[in-house]
Each structure stands twice: as C-alpha cells, then as structure tokens.
XYZ file of C-alpha atoms in Angstrom:
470
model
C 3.797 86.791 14.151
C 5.751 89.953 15.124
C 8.824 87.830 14.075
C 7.859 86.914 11.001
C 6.896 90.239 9.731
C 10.160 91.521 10.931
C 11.665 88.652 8.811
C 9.562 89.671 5.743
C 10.509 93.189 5.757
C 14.129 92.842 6.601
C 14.309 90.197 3.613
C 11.930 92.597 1.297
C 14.396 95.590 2.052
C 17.383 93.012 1.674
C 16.162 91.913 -2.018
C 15.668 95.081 -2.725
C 18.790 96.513 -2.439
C 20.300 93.361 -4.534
C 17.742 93.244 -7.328
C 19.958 95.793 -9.719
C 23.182 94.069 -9.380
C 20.859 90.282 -10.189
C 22.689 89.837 -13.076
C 26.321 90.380 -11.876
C 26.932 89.329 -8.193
C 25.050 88.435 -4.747
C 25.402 88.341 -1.206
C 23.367 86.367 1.231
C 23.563 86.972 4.458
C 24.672 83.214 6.170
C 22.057 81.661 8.720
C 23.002 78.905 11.254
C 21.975 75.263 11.045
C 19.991 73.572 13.716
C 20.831 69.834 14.898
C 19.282 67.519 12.393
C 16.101 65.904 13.866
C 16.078 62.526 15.106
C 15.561 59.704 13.472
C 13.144 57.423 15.754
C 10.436 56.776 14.244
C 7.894 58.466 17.165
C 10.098 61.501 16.761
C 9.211 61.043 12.504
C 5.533 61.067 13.347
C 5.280 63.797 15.493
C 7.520 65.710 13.165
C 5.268 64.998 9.996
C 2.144 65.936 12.782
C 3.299 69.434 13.237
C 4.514 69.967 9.498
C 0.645 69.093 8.691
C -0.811 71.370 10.676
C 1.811 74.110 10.057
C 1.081 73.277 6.374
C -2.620 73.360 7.225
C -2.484 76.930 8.931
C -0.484 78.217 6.032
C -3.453 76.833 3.517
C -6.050 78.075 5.557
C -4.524 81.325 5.891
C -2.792 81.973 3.137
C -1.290 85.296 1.943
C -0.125 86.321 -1.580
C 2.752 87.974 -1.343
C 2.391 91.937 -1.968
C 5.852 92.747 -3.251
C 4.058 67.402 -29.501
C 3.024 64.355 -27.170
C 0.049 64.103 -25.953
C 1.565 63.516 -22.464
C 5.068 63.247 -20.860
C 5.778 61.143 -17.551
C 7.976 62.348 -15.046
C 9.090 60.320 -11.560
C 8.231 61.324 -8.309
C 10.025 60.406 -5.029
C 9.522 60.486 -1.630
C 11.650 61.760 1.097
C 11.838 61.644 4.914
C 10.730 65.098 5.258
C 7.199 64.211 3.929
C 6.706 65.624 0.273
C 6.834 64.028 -3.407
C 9.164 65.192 -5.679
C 10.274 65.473 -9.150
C 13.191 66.671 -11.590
C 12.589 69.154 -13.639
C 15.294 70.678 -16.419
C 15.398 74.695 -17.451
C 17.481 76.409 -18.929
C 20.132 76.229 -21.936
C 21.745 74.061 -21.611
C 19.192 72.480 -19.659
C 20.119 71.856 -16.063
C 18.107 69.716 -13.548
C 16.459 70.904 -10.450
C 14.967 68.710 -7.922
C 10.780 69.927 -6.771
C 8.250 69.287 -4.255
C 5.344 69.159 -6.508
C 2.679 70.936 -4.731
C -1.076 71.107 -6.348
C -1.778 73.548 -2.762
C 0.464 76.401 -4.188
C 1.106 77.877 -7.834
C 4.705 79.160 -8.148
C 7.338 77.188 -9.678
C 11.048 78.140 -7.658
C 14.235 76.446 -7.760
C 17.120 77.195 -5.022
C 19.207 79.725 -7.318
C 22.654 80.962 -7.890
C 25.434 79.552 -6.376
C 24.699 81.994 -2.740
C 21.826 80.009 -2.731
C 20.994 79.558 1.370
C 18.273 77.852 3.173
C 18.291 78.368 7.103
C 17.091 75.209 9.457
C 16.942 73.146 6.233
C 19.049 70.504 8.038
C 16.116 67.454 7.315
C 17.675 63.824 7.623
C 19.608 62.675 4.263
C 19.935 66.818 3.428
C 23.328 68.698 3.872
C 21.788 72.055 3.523
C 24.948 73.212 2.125
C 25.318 71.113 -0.875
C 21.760 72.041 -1.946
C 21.521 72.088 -5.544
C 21.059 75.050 -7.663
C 20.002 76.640 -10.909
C 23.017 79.457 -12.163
C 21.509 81.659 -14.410
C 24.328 82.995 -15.593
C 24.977 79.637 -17.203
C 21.652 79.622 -19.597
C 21.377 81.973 -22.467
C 17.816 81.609 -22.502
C 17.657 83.337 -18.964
C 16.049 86.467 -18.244
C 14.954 88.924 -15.566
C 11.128 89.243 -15.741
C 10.749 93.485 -15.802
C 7.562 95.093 -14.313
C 5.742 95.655 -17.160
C 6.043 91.825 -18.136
C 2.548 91.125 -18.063
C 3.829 87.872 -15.980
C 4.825 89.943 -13.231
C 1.317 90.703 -12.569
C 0.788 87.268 -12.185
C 2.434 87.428 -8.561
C 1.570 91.018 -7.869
C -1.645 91.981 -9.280
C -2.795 94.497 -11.404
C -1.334 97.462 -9.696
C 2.349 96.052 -9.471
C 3.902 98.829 -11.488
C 2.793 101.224 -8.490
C 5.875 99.341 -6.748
C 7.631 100.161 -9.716
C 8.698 104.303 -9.513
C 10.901 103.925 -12.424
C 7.976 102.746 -14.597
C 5.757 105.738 -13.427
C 7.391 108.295 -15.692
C 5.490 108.429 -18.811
C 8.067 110.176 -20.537
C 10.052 107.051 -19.885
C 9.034 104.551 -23.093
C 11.180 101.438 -22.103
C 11.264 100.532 -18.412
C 13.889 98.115 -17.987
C 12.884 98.061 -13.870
C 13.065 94.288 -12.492
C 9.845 92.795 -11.605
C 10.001 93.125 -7.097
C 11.348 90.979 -5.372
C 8.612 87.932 -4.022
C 8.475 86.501 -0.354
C 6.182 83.020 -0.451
C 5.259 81.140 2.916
C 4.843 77.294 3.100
C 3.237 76.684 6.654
C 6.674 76.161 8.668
C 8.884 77.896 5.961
C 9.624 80.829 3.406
C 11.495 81.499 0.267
C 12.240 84.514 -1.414
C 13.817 85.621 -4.414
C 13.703 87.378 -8.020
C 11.524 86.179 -10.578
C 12.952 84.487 -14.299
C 12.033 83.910 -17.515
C 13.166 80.456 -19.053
C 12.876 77.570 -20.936
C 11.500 73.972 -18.931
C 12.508 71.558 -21.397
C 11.044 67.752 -21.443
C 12.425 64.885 -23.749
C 9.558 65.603 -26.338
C 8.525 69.331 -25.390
C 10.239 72.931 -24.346
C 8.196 75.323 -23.094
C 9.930 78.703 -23.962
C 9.232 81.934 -21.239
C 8.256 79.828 -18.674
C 8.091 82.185 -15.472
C 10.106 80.579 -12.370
C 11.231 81.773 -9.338
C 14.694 82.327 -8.606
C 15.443 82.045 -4.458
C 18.089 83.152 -3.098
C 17.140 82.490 0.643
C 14.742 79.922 2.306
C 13.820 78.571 5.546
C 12.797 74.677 5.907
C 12.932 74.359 2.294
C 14.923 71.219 1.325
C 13.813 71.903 -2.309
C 12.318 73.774 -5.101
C 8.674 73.499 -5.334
C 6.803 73.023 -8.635
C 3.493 74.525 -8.008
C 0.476 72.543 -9.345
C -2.408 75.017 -8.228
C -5.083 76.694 -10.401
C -2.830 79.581 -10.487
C -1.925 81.820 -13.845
C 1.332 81.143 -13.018
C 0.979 77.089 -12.019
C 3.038 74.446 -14.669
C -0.211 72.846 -15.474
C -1.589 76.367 -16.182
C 1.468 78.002 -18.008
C 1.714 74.693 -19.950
C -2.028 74.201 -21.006
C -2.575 70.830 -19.232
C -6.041 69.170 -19.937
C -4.711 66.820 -17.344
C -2.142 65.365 -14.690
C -2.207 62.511 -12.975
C -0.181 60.546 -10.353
C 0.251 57.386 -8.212
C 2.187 58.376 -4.580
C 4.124 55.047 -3.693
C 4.036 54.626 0.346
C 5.503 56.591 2.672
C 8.720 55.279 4.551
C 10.058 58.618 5.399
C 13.241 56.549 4.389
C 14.286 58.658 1.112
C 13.337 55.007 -0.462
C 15.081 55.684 -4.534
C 11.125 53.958 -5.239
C 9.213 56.334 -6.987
C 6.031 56.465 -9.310
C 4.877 58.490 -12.897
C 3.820 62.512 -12.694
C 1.754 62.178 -16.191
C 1.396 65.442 -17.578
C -1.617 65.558 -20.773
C -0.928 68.224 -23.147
C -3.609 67.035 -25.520
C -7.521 66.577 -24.619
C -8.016 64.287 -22.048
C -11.176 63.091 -23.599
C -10.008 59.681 -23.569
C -8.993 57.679 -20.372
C -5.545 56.678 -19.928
C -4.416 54.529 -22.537
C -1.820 51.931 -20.592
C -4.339 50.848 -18.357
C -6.932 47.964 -18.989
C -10.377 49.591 -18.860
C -12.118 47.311 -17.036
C -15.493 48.039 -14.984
C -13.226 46.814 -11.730
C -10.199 49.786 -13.132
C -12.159 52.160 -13.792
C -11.736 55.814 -11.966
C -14.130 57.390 -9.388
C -14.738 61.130 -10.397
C -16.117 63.942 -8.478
C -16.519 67.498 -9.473
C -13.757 70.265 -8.504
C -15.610 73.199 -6.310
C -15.421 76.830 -7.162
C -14.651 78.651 -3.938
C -16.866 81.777 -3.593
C -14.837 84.141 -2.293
C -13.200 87.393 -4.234
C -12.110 86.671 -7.202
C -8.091 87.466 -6.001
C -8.621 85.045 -2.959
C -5.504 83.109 -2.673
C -8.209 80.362 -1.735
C -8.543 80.185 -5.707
C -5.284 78.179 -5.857
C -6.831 75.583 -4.705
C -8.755 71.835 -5.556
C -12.036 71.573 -3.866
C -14.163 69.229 -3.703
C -17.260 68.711 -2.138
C -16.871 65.628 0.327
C -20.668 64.316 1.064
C -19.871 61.760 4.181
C -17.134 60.417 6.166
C -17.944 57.200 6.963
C -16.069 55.077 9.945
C -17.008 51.317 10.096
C -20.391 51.522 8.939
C -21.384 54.729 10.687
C -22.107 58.111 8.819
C -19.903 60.823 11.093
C -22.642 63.493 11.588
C -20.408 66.349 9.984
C -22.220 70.250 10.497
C -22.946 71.295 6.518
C -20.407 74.847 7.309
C -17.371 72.278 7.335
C -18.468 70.676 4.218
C -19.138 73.351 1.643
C -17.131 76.671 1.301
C -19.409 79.770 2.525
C -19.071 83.373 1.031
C -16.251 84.106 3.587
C -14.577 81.182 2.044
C -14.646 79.294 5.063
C -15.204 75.425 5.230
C -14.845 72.935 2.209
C -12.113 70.646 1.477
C -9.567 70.965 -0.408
C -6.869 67.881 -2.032
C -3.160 68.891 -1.150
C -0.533 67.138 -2.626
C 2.040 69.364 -0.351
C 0.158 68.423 3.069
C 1.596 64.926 4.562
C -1.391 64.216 6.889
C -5.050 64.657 6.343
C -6.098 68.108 8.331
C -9.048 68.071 9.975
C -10.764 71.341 11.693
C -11.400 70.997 15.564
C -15.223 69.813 15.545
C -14.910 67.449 12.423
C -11.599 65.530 14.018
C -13.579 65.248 17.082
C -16.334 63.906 15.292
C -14.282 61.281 13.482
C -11.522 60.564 16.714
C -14.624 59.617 18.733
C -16.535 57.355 16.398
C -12.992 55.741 16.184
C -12.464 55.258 20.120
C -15.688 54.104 20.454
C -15.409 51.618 17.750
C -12.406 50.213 19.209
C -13.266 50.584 22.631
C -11.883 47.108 23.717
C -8.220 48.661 22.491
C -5.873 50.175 25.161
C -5.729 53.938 24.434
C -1.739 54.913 24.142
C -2.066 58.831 25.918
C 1.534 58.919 26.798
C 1.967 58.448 22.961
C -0.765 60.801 21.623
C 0.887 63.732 23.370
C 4.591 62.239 22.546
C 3.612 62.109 18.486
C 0.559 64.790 18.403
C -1.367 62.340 16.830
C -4.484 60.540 18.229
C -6.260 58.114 18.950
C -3.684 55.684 19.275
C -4.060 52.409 20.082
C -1.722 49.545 21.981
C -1.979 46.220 19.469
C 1.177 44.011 20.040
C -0.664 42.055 22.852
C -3.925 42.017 20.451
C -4.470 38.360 18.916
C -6.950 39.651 15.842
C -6.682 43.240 15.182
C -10.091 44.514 13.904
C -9.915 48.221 12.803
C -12.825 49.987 11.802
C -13.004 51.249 7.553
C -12.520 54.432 6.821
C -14.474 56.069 3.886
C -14.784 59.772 2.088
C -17.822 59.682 0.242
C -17.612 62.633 -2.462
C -20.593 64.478 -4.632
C -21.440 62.444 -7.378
C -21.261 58.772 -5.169
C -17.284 58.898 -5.846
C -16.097 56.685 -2.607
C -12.437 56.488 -1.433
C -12.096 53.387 0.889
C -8.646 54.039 2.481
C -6.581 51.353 2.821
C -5.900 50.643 6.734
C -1.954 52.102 6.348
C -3.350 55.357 4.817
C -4.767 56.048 7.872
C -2.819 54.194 10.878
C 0.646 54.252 11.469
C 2.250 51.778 13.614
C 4.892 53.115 16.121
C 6.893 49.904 15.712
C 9.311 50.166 18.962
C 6.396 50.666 21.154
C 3.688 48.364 19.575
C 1.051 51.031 19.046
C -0.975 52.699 15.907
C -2.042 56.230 15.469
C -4.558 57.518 13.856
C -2.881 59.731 10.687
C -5.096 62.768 11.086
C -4.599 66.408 12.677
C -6.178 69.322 14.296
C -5.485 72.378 15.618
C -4.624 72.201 19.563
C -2.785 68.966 19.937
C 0.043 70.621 18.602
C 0.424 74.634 18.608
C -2.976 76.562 18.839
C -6.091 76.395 17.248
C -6.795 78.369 14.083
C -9.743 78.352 12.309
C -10.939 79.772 8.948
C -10.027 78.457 5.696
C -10.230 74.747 4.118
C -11.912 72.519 7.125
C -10.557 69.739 5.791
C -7.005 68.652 3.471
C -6.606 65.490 1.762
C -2.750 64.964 2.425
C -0.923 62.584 0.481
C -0.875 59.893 3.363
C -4.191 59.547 2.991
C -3.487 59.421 -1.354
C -0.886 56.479 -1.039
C -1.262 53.900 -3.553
C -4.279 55.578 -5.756
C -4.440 56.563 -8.957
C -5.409 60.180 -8.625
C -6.257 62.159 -11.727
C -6.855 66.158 -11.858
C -8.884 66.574 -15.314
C -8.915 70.208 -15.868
C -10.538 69.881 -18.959
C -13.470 68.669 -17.687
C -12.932 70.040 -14.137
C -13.099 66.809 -12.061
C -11.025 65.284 -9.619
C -10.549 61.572 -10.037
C -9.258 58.596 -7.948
C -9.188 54.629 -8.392
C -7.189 51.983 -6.148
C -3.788 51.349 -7.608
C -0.774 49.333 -6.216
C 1.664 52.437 -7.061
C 5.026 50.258 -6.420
C-alpha cells in the first residue's frame, strides 16, 4: 500500500507540473515491460483468478480519486485478458478508440496523445507500444475541461476549486485554470491523466461536450475503458440512456474477432426490444436495481445492485447469512453485476458455503488440490476417466422470483491438458489476502455468457433471459 501511494503522489506531482503545457507538448517518463504471460491454459485461469479478485478488492474498496434513433448498436469483443470491449469514435474528425466497457466504474478514458504509456501492459496479442491513441491536437472540437466547468466537479466534488488557487481570487472573473489532474484504480491497475471535452459521435447521433478522460500513463491497462456506472459522468448517464443492453459471446481468452451488439436506448424503453419474438418462452427475467445506503458521495453509488434471494446448487438452498445478501448502513454486503469483473466474487463465508455444497454433491469426483492451488480456483474436479459426468445446477434466485440457471460452462472450466474442471468462482485467501467490506458478492461476466442482459434505467431494473449470443 505504501507503494502505491508513493506511485499516486509521484504521478499527482508529475501531472501537475505538465497540466499548463497540455496543449503544446508532453513528456512521460518510460516504464519497463514485463515478459508477456504464458499462454497455457492453467496459467490463463489462474491469471483471470487473481485479476477477479484484484478487480473484486478494488470494487469493494473503492476510492474516488481526490485530485435521433431510438437506439444505436455497437459490437463488443472479447480478449484474452478477460474484458468486453467496444469502439467508440470522438473527436473531429472522428477517430476510433478501442474500450473495456465497464458498468463497475463511471469514467470514460482513452490512452491519449501520442506519449501515451502503459507500464506491465504486455497481455498476450498486445504490443504495449503500438497502443492506440486519441491526439487531441488533431480534433477541433477538443477542449481542456477548466475548474469551474461544472463537469469537473463531477470527478472532484463540490469543493474542487479549493485545488484550484488560481480560481480563489475573486478579483479574478475568468479562470482559465485546468480542471486537476485525475488518478483512477482498476483492482490490479491505474490510469491517470487530464480531463477533455469532446464530441462521441455514432452513425445516427453526436453527443457534443462529452467529458472523457485523457491518460497519459497507465499500468495493466490494455485499453480505454468506457464506464457504464450510475455515475454523473457514466456514457449511459451523460447520454440520457433509458436503457442498454448486451449479449457477452463465450469466453476463449483467444482474442476470437466473434463479438455481440452493445444496444444503447436513447428513447423510452417502455417497449421490449423490438427484433426479438416476444414469446412467453423469450421473454426477460427482471429484478429490481438496489439503492445502496451509504453517504450519498459513496463511490459504492456507481454501482448495480441487486438483491439476490437464494443460491441454489442442485436442488439445495445454500444457507447464505442475510449481512451478505443485502447492503447494511456501512454499505457492506449486497451484490452487485460487474461487467468489468471476469469471475463471479464471492466473500469468504458465502464461497465456502457454495464450494462445500458443491464437493459434497460431487463427492464420488476426484478432488484436483495440486490444481486448485496451481489455478486459485476451487473445487476442481478430475473427469477424463468419468464415463457420465453429472454436475450439480447452479441457480441465483433474485427479488421478484427472477432465476438465472447458469449454463454448466458459466460456471466450470475445463483445464483441457490435465482433464480437470474448476469451479469459476473466487474468494479472498486462495490468492493474496483476505479483504472484506464492500459488495459480498460480483456477478462477473463468466457467469453472464450467452444471456441477454438488459439494464433498464428507466424503470430501474436489471433484466436477464437465456440467449445463444454467437
């Protein structure tokens, strides 16, 4: 932690000093590369394991940082490195920008200016130094956000222009100060850079003023990241969704060129999506988004709750303590659905809960330890000698009766060199230490592959149906 904050300052300082000259020229100081990880597919899973929980840590301890259709359809991709993204265009003349849309964070940032650099960013398939970026200097609709921008309040609070001693004067009318620099943390990574004003332009829509982060620097951040929280500053938020939807095609951690629609409603979402056949079998599950009770600045606030009744293994009710299940005062406990989060988080007591209905279920299986500690995952389970494979159903019952049966793949993985399946979920202590407050539990996307999954904001429900998302 001491490290980090030494980081932080050294890169708060370092912005600082830059942020006058924005506009003309900048230096970033160079960072070496790491080996790229390896490729073997144990190696995947236990990398994807610790970016979960790092992810998870982040979410559950989370700190702001203190320095004319009716709907447009974007594709998302996967990648090896765990996240969903999409292309986005800004500026003018527009220029496209690769994201990692994220519904567990609210800033929209694209890698920036042609100093752009991102330290241990080496991920398989990614030359960190050929990283696309947005140049400013080649949009004319691009412009520093100042501190009395009412947007730059948006990442600093109220009380921003206290950072701001050349807006302080009140003899001074105009204060053409820059908004400060920001400094954002993403579990295992950080970016930081300047704040912009531009234009995100869609086939049928351009959305003028939209505020975007500029980064100059990053670490473990292959890409932008188009933040889809309940945040002022959030692209649903800034442009007045009533809904977005999406189907996550599965995970091959392959950089497959697959991909599946981001649908983005401008217009009321009143009326269920109009390509589908709405059908009694089709139709979506919904369950009420949760308001977390905690200060009304919590970065908790960001995020989707919902209140998950039951998780069901076989046909067994895991006896789950109530704390875990609904947010408290302290905002402690609840779940929360995290696009950005690659496997389902569980806190200590609940994974136990749900690990040991699952070894006792499958008792007759041979438990794979040497594995469990290899890939941080567990149980896991040796099946290539198995004639019938029998795997108990896993089920999140939501408030309302809203059920999500996961398909077996959303929630085993099979270690294909070795013959043995994992269990797709995390805690604190298998890998790194335990840490507990927060979000007890985080839908990852894993655990999403191949639904339909609809956020109605309108009508503040989250919704889900069974989909083959090809």
């Amino acid at each position: 932690m001491a490290n980090l904050t030494s980081l932080l300052l050294f890169l708060t300082t370092l912005l600082s000093l830059l942020l006058p000259s924005l506009s003309y020229k900048l230096t970033i100081p160079l960072f070496p590369f790491p080996k790229p990880p390896s490729t073997d597919l144990l190696q995947s899973l236990n990398f994807h394991a610790a970016a979960s929980l790092s992810r998870a840590h982040h979410i559950k301890n989370p700190e702001k940082s203190p320095h004319p259709s009716p709907s447009t359809q974007v594709p998302l991709f996967p990648h090896s490195y765990g996240g969903y993204s999409v292309s986005l265009r800004f500026g003018t003349p527009p220029q496209t920008t690769s994201f990692i849309m994220d519904t567990g964070s609210s800033l929209v940032w694209f890698p920036c200016t042609k100093h752009y650099t991102c330290s241990q960013c080496q991920f398989r398939n990614i030359d960190p130094t050929k990283i696309p970026t947005f140049i400013p200097k080649l949009s004319s609709s691009s412009k520093i956000v100042g501190c009395k921008n009412p947007k730059c309040a948006w990442i600093f609070g109220p009380e921003v222009e206290s950072q701001c001693p050349n807006c302080n004067d009140p003899t001074r009318q105009n204060c053409s100060q820059a908004c400060p620099p920001y400094i954002l943390q993403y579990g295992s990574g950080i970016t930081a850079g300047s704040l912009l004003s531009e234009s995100l332009n869609f086939p049928e829509k351009i959305v003028p003023d939209f505020l975007v982060g500029c980064s100059f620097f990053s670490i473990r951040q292959p890409a932008g990241i188009a933040g889809f929280g309940r945040g002022t500053e959030s692209l649903p938020s800034q442009m007045g969704l009533s809904k977005f939807s999406y189907c996550l095609v599965s995970h091959k951690f392959d950089d497959t060129p697959q991909s599946s629609d981001l649908v983005l409603y401008t217009g009321g979402s009143s009326a269920d999506d109009p390509r589908r056949n709405d059908t009694k079998a089709q139709r979506s599950s919904y369950t009420p988004f949760q308001k977390n009770p905690g200060p009304p600045n919590s970065a908790f606030r960001e995020y989707y709750y919902v209140l998950l009744r039951k998780i069901i293994v076989g046909k067994k009710h895991v006896n789950i303590p109530y704390k875990f299940l609904v947010p408290g005062a302290d905002s402690n406990g609840g779940t929360i659905v995290d696009s950005g989060s690659t496997f389902t988080f569980m806190e200590k007591p609940v994974f136990e809960a749900v690990a040991q209905e699952f070894e006792s279920q499958m008792a007759n299986y041979t438990r794979a330890k040497d594995l469990e500690t290899k890939t941080g995952l567990r149980p896991c389970f040796y099946i290539s000698k198995e004639e019938k494979l029998d795997f108990p159903e896993l089920v999140f019952q939501f408030k309302g009766g809203a059920k999500m049966e996961l398909p077996l793949t959303n929630y085993f993985s099979l270690v294909s060199s070795s013959g043995v399946a994992c269990l797709t979920i995390v805690t604190d202590g298998v890998i790194g230490p335990e840490r507990n407050g927060g979000p007890a539990i985080i839908l990852g996307n894993y655990q999403q592959q191949n639904f339909f999954v609809e956020y109605d904001l309108e009508r503040d429900r989250f919704g889900f149906r069974k989909q083959n998302c090809k």
